[in-house]
Amino acid sequence: MLPTEKLGLVRSNTEVYDENGNATYYRLDDQGQTVESTEEEYIKEWDIYSKVASPIEFTVQK
């Protein structure tokens, strides 16, 4: 039997560009809702991510 553990999104840090190339930044809040953030928060989160992120290894079985 396969393990029942699942991956879930805990943090998210994204940017969306409008038709003029202006960025709007978003993150997940403590309730898992997408909220707008500042450019400074966006850069800080990516800095943290670059120091602590680990690749996820997995295999697919049919």
PDB file of N, CA and C in Angstrom:
ATOM      1  N   MET A   1       0.841  -1.179   0.000  1.00  0.00           N
ATOM      2  CA  MET A   1       0.000   0.000   0.000  1.00  0.00           C
ATOM      3  C   MET A   1       0.888   1.243   0.000  1.00  0.00           C
ATOM      4  N   LEU A   2       0.507   2.253  -0.756  1.00  0.00           N
ATOM      5  CA  LEU A   2       1.259   3.504  -0.845  1.00  0.00           C
ATOM      6  C   LEU A   2       0.983   4.388   0.360  1.00  0.00           C
ATOM      7  N   PRO A   3       1.965   5.198   0.774  1.00  0.00           N
ATOM      8  CA  PRO A   3       1.725   6.153   1.863  1.00  0.00           C
ATOM      9  C   PRO A   3       0.631   7.144   1.483  1.00  0.00           C
ATOM     10  N   THR A   4      -0.072   7.643   2.466  1.00  0.00           N
ATOM     11  CA  THR A   4      -1.164   8.592   2.206  1.00  0.00           C
ATOM     12  C   THR A   4      -0.752  10.034   2.447  1.00  0.00           C
ATOM     13  N   GLU A   5       0.528  10.274   2.688  1.00  0.00           N
ATOM     14  CA  GLU A   5       0.985  11.636   2.920  1.00  0.00           C
ATOM     15  C   GLU A   5       0.844  12.459   1.651  1.00  0.00           C
ATOM     16  N   LYS A   6       0.485  13.728   1.825  1.00  0.00           N
ATOM     17  CA  LYS A   6       0.285  14.614   0.688  1.00  0.00           C
ATOM     18  C   LYS A   6       1.080  15.894   0.890  1.00  0.00           C
ATOM     19  N   LEU A   7       1.462  16.497  -0.218  1.00  0.00           N
ATOM     20  CA  LEU A   7       2.096  17.808  -0.174  1.00  0.00           C
ATOM     21  C   LEU A   7       1.013  18.877  -0.174  1.00  0.00           C
ATOM     22  N   GLY A   8       1.284  19.949   0.540  1.00  0.00           N
ATOM     23  CA  GLY A   8       0.341  21.056   0.559  1.00  0.00           C
ATOM     24  C   GLY A   8       1.089  22.375   0.478  1.00  0.00           C
ATOM     25  N   LEU A   9       0.478  23.351  -0.123  1.00  0.00           N
ATOM     26  CA  LEU A   9       1.081  24.666  -0.258  1.00  0.00           C
ATOM     27  C   LEU A   9       1.004  25.406   1.070  1.00  0.00           C
ATOM     28  N   VAL A  10       2.159  25.783   1.602  1.00  0.00           N
ATOM     29  CA  VAL A  10       2.215  26.482   2.882  1.00  0.00           C
ATOM     30  C   VAL A  10       2.520  27.953   2.671  1.00  0.00           C
ATOM     31  N   ARG A  11       3.400  28.241   1.728  1.00  0.00           N
ATOM     32  CA  ARG A  11       3.774  29.625   1.442  1.00  0.00           C
ATOM     33  C   ARG A  11       3.707  29.849  -0.059  1.00  0.00           C
ATOM     34  N   SER A  12       3.393  31.060  -0.429  1.00  0.00           N
ATOM     35  CA  SER A  12       3.349  31.422  -1.839  1.00  0.00           C
ATOM     36  C   SER A  12       3.762  32.878  -1.964  1.00  0.00           C
ATOM     37  N   ASN A  13       4.551  33.155  -2.965  1.00  0.00           N
ATOM     38  CA  ASN A  13       5.073  34.497  -3.190  1.00  0.00           C
ATOM     39  C   ASN A  13       5.084  34.700  -4.705  1.00  0.00           C
ATOM     40  N   THR A  14       4.133  35.454  -5.217  1.00  0.00           N
ATOM     41  CA  THR A  14       4.002  35.585  -6.663  1.00  0.00           C
ATOM     42  C   THR A  14       3.922  37.053  -7.080  1.00  0.00           C
ATOM     43  N   GLU A  15       4.107  37.273  -8.377  1.00  0.00           N
ATOM     44  CA  GLU A  15       3.957  38.607  -8.944  1.00  0.00           C
ATOM     45  C   GLU A  15       3.166  38.506 -10.233  1.00  0.00           C
ATOM     46  N   VAL A  16       2.362  39.523 -10.481  1.00  0.00           N
ATOM     47  CA  VAL A  16       1.540  39.589 -11.683  1.00  0.00           C
ATOM     48  C   VAL A  16       1.804  40.935 -12.334  1.00  0.00           C
ATOM     49  N   TYR A  17       1.981  40.916 -13.655  1.00  0.00           N
ATOM     50  CA  TYR A  17       2.258  42.154 -14.387  1.00  0.00           C
ATOM     51  C   TYR A  17       1.033  42.592 -15.179  1.00  0.00           C
ATOM     52  N   ASP A  18       0.765  43.888 -15.164  1.00  0.00           N
ATOM     53  CA  ASP A  18      -0.326  44.421 -15.974  1.00  0.00           C
ATOM     54  C   ASP A  18       0.174  44.702 -17.394  1.00  0.00           C
ATOM     55  N   GLU A  19      -0.706  45.249 -18.226  1.00  0.00           N
ATOM     56  CA  GLU A  19      -0.354  45.478 -19.632  1.00  0.00           C
ATOM     57  C   GLU A  19       0.758  46.509 -19.816  1.00  0.00           C
ATOM     58  N   ASN A  20       1.046  47.302 -18.777  1.00  0.00           N
ATOM     59  CA  ASN A  20       2.119  48.296 -18.848  1.00  0.00           C
ATOM     60  C   ASN A  20       3.423  47.817 -18.215  1.00  0.00           C
ATOM     61  N   GLY A  21       3.431  46.569 -17.759  1.00  0.00           N
ATOM     62  CA  GLY A  21       4.629  46.024 -17.148  1.00  0.00           C
ATOM     63  C   GLY A  21       4.792  46.323 -15.668  1.00  0.00           C
ATOM     64  N   ASN A  22       3.746  46.855 -15.034  1.00  0.00           N
ATOM     65  CA  ASN A  22       3.795  47.145 -13.601  1.00  0.00           C
ATOM     66  C   ASN A  22       3.476  45.880 -12.815  1.00  0.00           C
ATOM     67  N   ALA A  23       4.289  45.588 -11.797  1.00  0.00           N
ATOM     68  CA  ALA A  23       4.101  44.386 -11.001  1.00  0.00           C
ATOM     69  C   ALA A  23       3.203  44.640  -9.799  1.00  0.00           C
ATOM     70  N   THR A  24       2.369  43.626  -9.492  1.00  0.00           N
ATOM     71  CA  THR A  24       1.618  43.581  -8.243  1.00  0.00           C
ATOM     72  C   THR A  24       2.045  42.288  -7.562  1.00  0.00           C
ATOM     73  N   TYR A  25       2.326  42.347  -6.263  1.00  0.00           N
ATOM     74  CA  TYR A  25       2.877  41.226  -5.524  1.00  0.00           C
ATOM     75  C   TYR A  25       1.819  40.615  -4.617  1.00  0.00           C
ATOM     76  N   TYR A  26       1.845  39.276  -4.514  1.00  0.00           N
ATOM     77  CA  TYR A  26       0.882  38.552  -3.699  1.00  0.00           C
ATOM     78  C   TYR A  26       1.589  37.497  -2.854  1.00  0.00           C
ATOM     79  N   ARG A  27       0.982  37.167  -1.710  1.00  0.00           N
ATOM     80  CA  ARG A  27       1.465  36.111  -0.827  1.00  0.00           C
ATOM     81  C   ARG A  27       0.267  35.438  -0.177  1.00  0.00           C
ATOM     82  N   LEU A  28       0.492  34.302   0.467  1.00  0.00           N
ATOM     83  CA  LEU A  28      -0.556  33.655   1.244  1.00  0.00           C
ATOM     84  C   LEU A  28      -0.508  34.180   2.667  1.00  0.00           C
ATOM     85  N   ASP A  29      -1.684  34.503   3.237  1.00  0.00           N
ATOM     86  CA  ASP A  29      -1.709  34.914   4.637  1.00  0.00           C
ATOM     87  C   ASP A  29      -1.821  33.680   5.531  1.00  0.00           C
ATOM     88  N   ASP A  30      -1.970  33.879   6.837  1.00  0.00           N
ATOM     89  CA  ASP A  30      -2.021  32.770   7.786  1.00  0.00           C
ATOM     90  C   ASP A  30      -3.237  31.866   7.604  1.00  0.00           C
ATOM     91  N   GLN A  31      -4.268  32.352   6.940  1.00  0.00           N
ATOM     92  CA  GLN A  31      -5.460  31.543   6.679  1.00  0.00           C
ATOM     93  C   GLN A  31      -5.425  30.893   5.296  1.00  0.00           C
ATOM     94  N   GLY A  32      -4.318  31.037   4.580  1.00  0.00           N
ATOM     95  CA  GLY A  32      -4.193  30.437   3.258  1.00  0.00           C
ATOM     96  C   GLY A  32      -4.853  31.233   2.153  1.00  0.00           C
ATOM     97  N   GLN A  33      -5.197  32.494   2.428  1.00  0.00           N
ATOM     98  CA  GLN A  33      -5.815  33.346   1.428  1.00  0.00           C
ATOM     99  C   GLN A  33      -4.764  34.178   0.713  1.00  0.00           C
ATOM    100  N   THR A  34      -4.932  34.393  -0.571  1.00  0.00           N
ATOM    101  CA  THR A  34      -4.015  35.228  -1.333  1.00  0.00           C
ATOM    102  C   THR A  34      -4.307  36.687  -1.036  1.00  0.00           C
ATOM    103  N   VAL A  35      -3.266  37.420  -0.611  1.00  0.00           N
ATOM    104  CA  VAL A  35      -3.404  38.843  -0.305  1.00  0.00           C
ATOM    105  C   VAL A  35      -2.281  39.612  -0.994  1.00  0.00           C
ATOM    106  N   GLU A  36      -2.527  40.871  -1.250  1.00  0.00           N
ATOM    107  CA  GLU A  36      -1.508  41.712  -1.879  1.00  0.00           C
ATOM    108  C   GLU A  36      -0.417  42.031  -0.868  1.00  0.00           C
ATOM    109  N   SER A  37       0.832  42.087  -1.334  1.00  0.00           N
ATOM    110  CA  SER A  37       1.950  42.441  -0.459  1.00  0.00           C
ATOM    111  C   SER A  37       2.793  43.520  -1.131  1.00  0.00           C
ATOM    112  N   THR A  38       3.805  43.975  -0.427  1.00  0.00           N
ATOM    113  CA  THR A  38       4.679  45.011  -0.980  1.00  0.00           C
ATOM    114  C   THR A  38       5.863  44.378  -1.693  1.00  0.00           C
ATOM    115  N   GLU A  39       6.541  45.182  -2.482  1.00  0.00           N
ATOM    116  CA  GLU A  39       7.750  44.706  -3.157  1.00  0.00           C
ATOM    117  C   GLU A  39       8.811  44.304  -2.123  1.00  0.00           C
ATOM    118  N   GLU A  40       8.901  45.044  -1.031  1.00  0.00           N
ATOM    119  CA  GLU A  40       9.878  44.734   0.013  1.00  0.00           C
ATOM    120  C   GLU A  40       9.599  43.373   0.641  1.00  0.00           C
ATOM    121  N   GLU A  41       8.310  43.084   0.928  1.00  0.00           N
ATOM    122  CA  GLU A  41       7.943  41.770   1.476  1.00  0.00           C
ATOM    123  C   GLU A  41       8.266  40.664   0.479  1.00  0.00           C
ATOM    124  N   TYR A  42       7.999  40.922  -0.790  1.00  0.00           N
ATOM    125  CA  TYR A  42       8.264  39.955  -1.859  1.00  0.00           C
ATOM    126  C   TYR A  42       9.749  39.606  -1.909  1.00  0.00           C
ATOM    127  N   ILE A  43      10.599  40.610  -1.912  1.00  0.00           N
ATOM    128  CA  ILE A  43      12.050  40.392  -1.976  1.00  0.00           C
ATOM    129  C   ILE A  43      12.540  39.671  -0.724  1.00  0.00           C
ATOM    130  N   LYS A  44      12.024  40.054   0.441  1.00  0.00           N
ATOM    131  CA  LYS A  44      12.417  39.408   1.699  1.00  0.00           C
ATOM    132  C   LYS A  44      12.063  37.923   1.679  1.00  0.00           C
ATOM    133  N   GLU A  45      10.861  37.574   1.217  1.00  0.00           N
ATOM    134  CA  GLU A  45      10.443  36.170   1.155  1.00  0.00           C
ATOM    135  C   GLU A  45      11.317  35.365   0.201  1.00  0.00           C
ATOM    136  N   TRP A  46      11.671  35.925  -0.954  1.00  0.00           N
ATOM    137  CA  TRP A  46      12.531  35.208  -1.888  1.00  0.00           C
ATOM    138  C   TRP A  46      13.938  35.031  -1.317  1.00  0.00           C
ATOM    139  N   ASP A  47      14.406  35.994  -0.543  1.00  0.00           N
ATOM    140  CA  ASP A  47      15.700  35.865   0.104  1.00  0.00           C
ATOM    141  C   ASP A  47      15.673  34.710   1.105  1.00  0.00           C
ATOM    142  N   ILE A  48      14.634  34.631   1.918  1.00  0.00           N
ATOM    143  CA  ILE A  48      14.485  33.524   2.872  1.00  0.00           C
ATOM    144  C   ILE A  48      14.411  32.203   2.124  1.00  0.00           C
ATOM    145  N   TYR A  49      13.587  32.145   1.098  1.00  0.00           N
ATOM    146  CA  TYR A  49      13.399  30.925   0.305  1.00  0.00           C
ATOM    147  C   TYR A  49      14.728  30.425  -0.265  1.00  0.00           C
ATOM    148  N   SER A  50      15.545  31.336  -0.769  1.00  0.00           N
ATOM    149  CA  SER A  50      16.809  30.928  -1.400  1.00  0.00           C
ATOM    150  C   SER A  50      17.772  30.309  -0.395  1.00  0.00           C
ATOM    151  N   LYS A  51      17.572  30.578   0.896  1.00  0.00           N
ATOM    152  CA  LYS A  51      18.460  30.037   1.928  1.00  0.00           C
ATOM    153  C   LYS A  51      17.962  28.736   2.537  1.00  0.00           C
ATOM    154  N   VAL A  52      16.663  28.479   2.503  1.00  0.00           N
ATOM    155  CA  VAL A  52      16.117  27.323   3.214  1.00  0.00           C
ATOM    156  C   VAL A  52      15.430  26.288   2.322  1.00  0.00           C
ATOM    157  N   ALA A  53      15.204  26.599   1.067  1.00  0.00           N
ATOM    158  CA  ALA A  53      14.472  25.680   0.197  1.00  0.00           C
ATOM    159  C   ALA A  53      15.282  24.435  -0.115  1.00  0.00           C
ATOM    160  N   SER A  54      14.580  23.325  -0.212  1.00  0.00           N
ATOM    161  CA  SER A  54      15.189  22.052  -0.591  1.00  0.00           C
ATOM    162  C   SER A  54      14.382  21.453  -1.728  1.00  0.00           C
ATOM    163  N   PRO A  55      15.058  20.829  -2.673  1.00  0.00           N
ATOM    164  CA  PRO A  55      14.318  20.172  -3.751  1.00  0.00           C
ATOM    165  C   PRO A  55      13.451  19.044  -3.184  1.00  0.00           C
ATOM    166  N   ILE A  56      12.324  18.828  -3.796  1.00  0.00           N
ATOM    167  CA  ILE A  56      11.454  17.722  -3.411  1.00  0.00           C
ATOM    168  C   ILE A  56      11.685  16.596  -4.411  1.00  0.00           C
ATOM    169  N   GLU A  57      12.061  15.455  -3.915  1.00  0.00           N
ATOM    170  CA  GLU A  57      12.251  14.299  -4.789  1.00  0.00           C
ATOM    171  C   GLU A  57      11.031  13.411  -4.712  1.00  0.00           C
ATOM    172  N   PHE A  58      10.597  12.916  -5.860  1.00  0.00           N
ATOM    173  CA  PHE A  58       9.443  12.029  -5.882  1.00  0.00           C
ATOM    174  C   PHE A  58       9.495  11.141  -7.099  1.00  0.00           C
ATOM    175  N   THR A  59       8.725  10.099  -7.076  1.00  0.00           N
ATOM    176  CA  THR A  59       8.586   9.214  -8.219  1.00  0.00           C
ATOM    177  C   THR A  59       7.089   9.056  -8.512  1.00  0.00           C
ATOM    178  N   VAL A  60       6.788   8.757  -9.742  1.00  0.00           N
ATOM    179  CA  VAL A  60       5.402   8.525 -10.146  1.00  0.00           C
ATOM    180  C   VAL A  60       5.243   7.061 -10.466  1.00  0.00           C
ATOM    181  N   GLN A  61       4.264   6.453  -9.858  1.00  0.00           N
ATOM    182  CA  GLN A  61       3.990   5.047 -10.129  1.00  0.00           C
ATOM    183  C   GLN A  61       2.625   4.933 -10.794  1.00  0.00           C
ATOM    184  N   LYS A  62       2.573   4.085 -11.800  1.00  0.00           N
ATOM    185  CA  LYS A  62       1.292   3.885 -12.502  1.00  0.00           C
ATOM    186  C   LYS A  62       0.623   2.642 -12.001  1.00  0.00           C
TER     187      LYS A  62
END
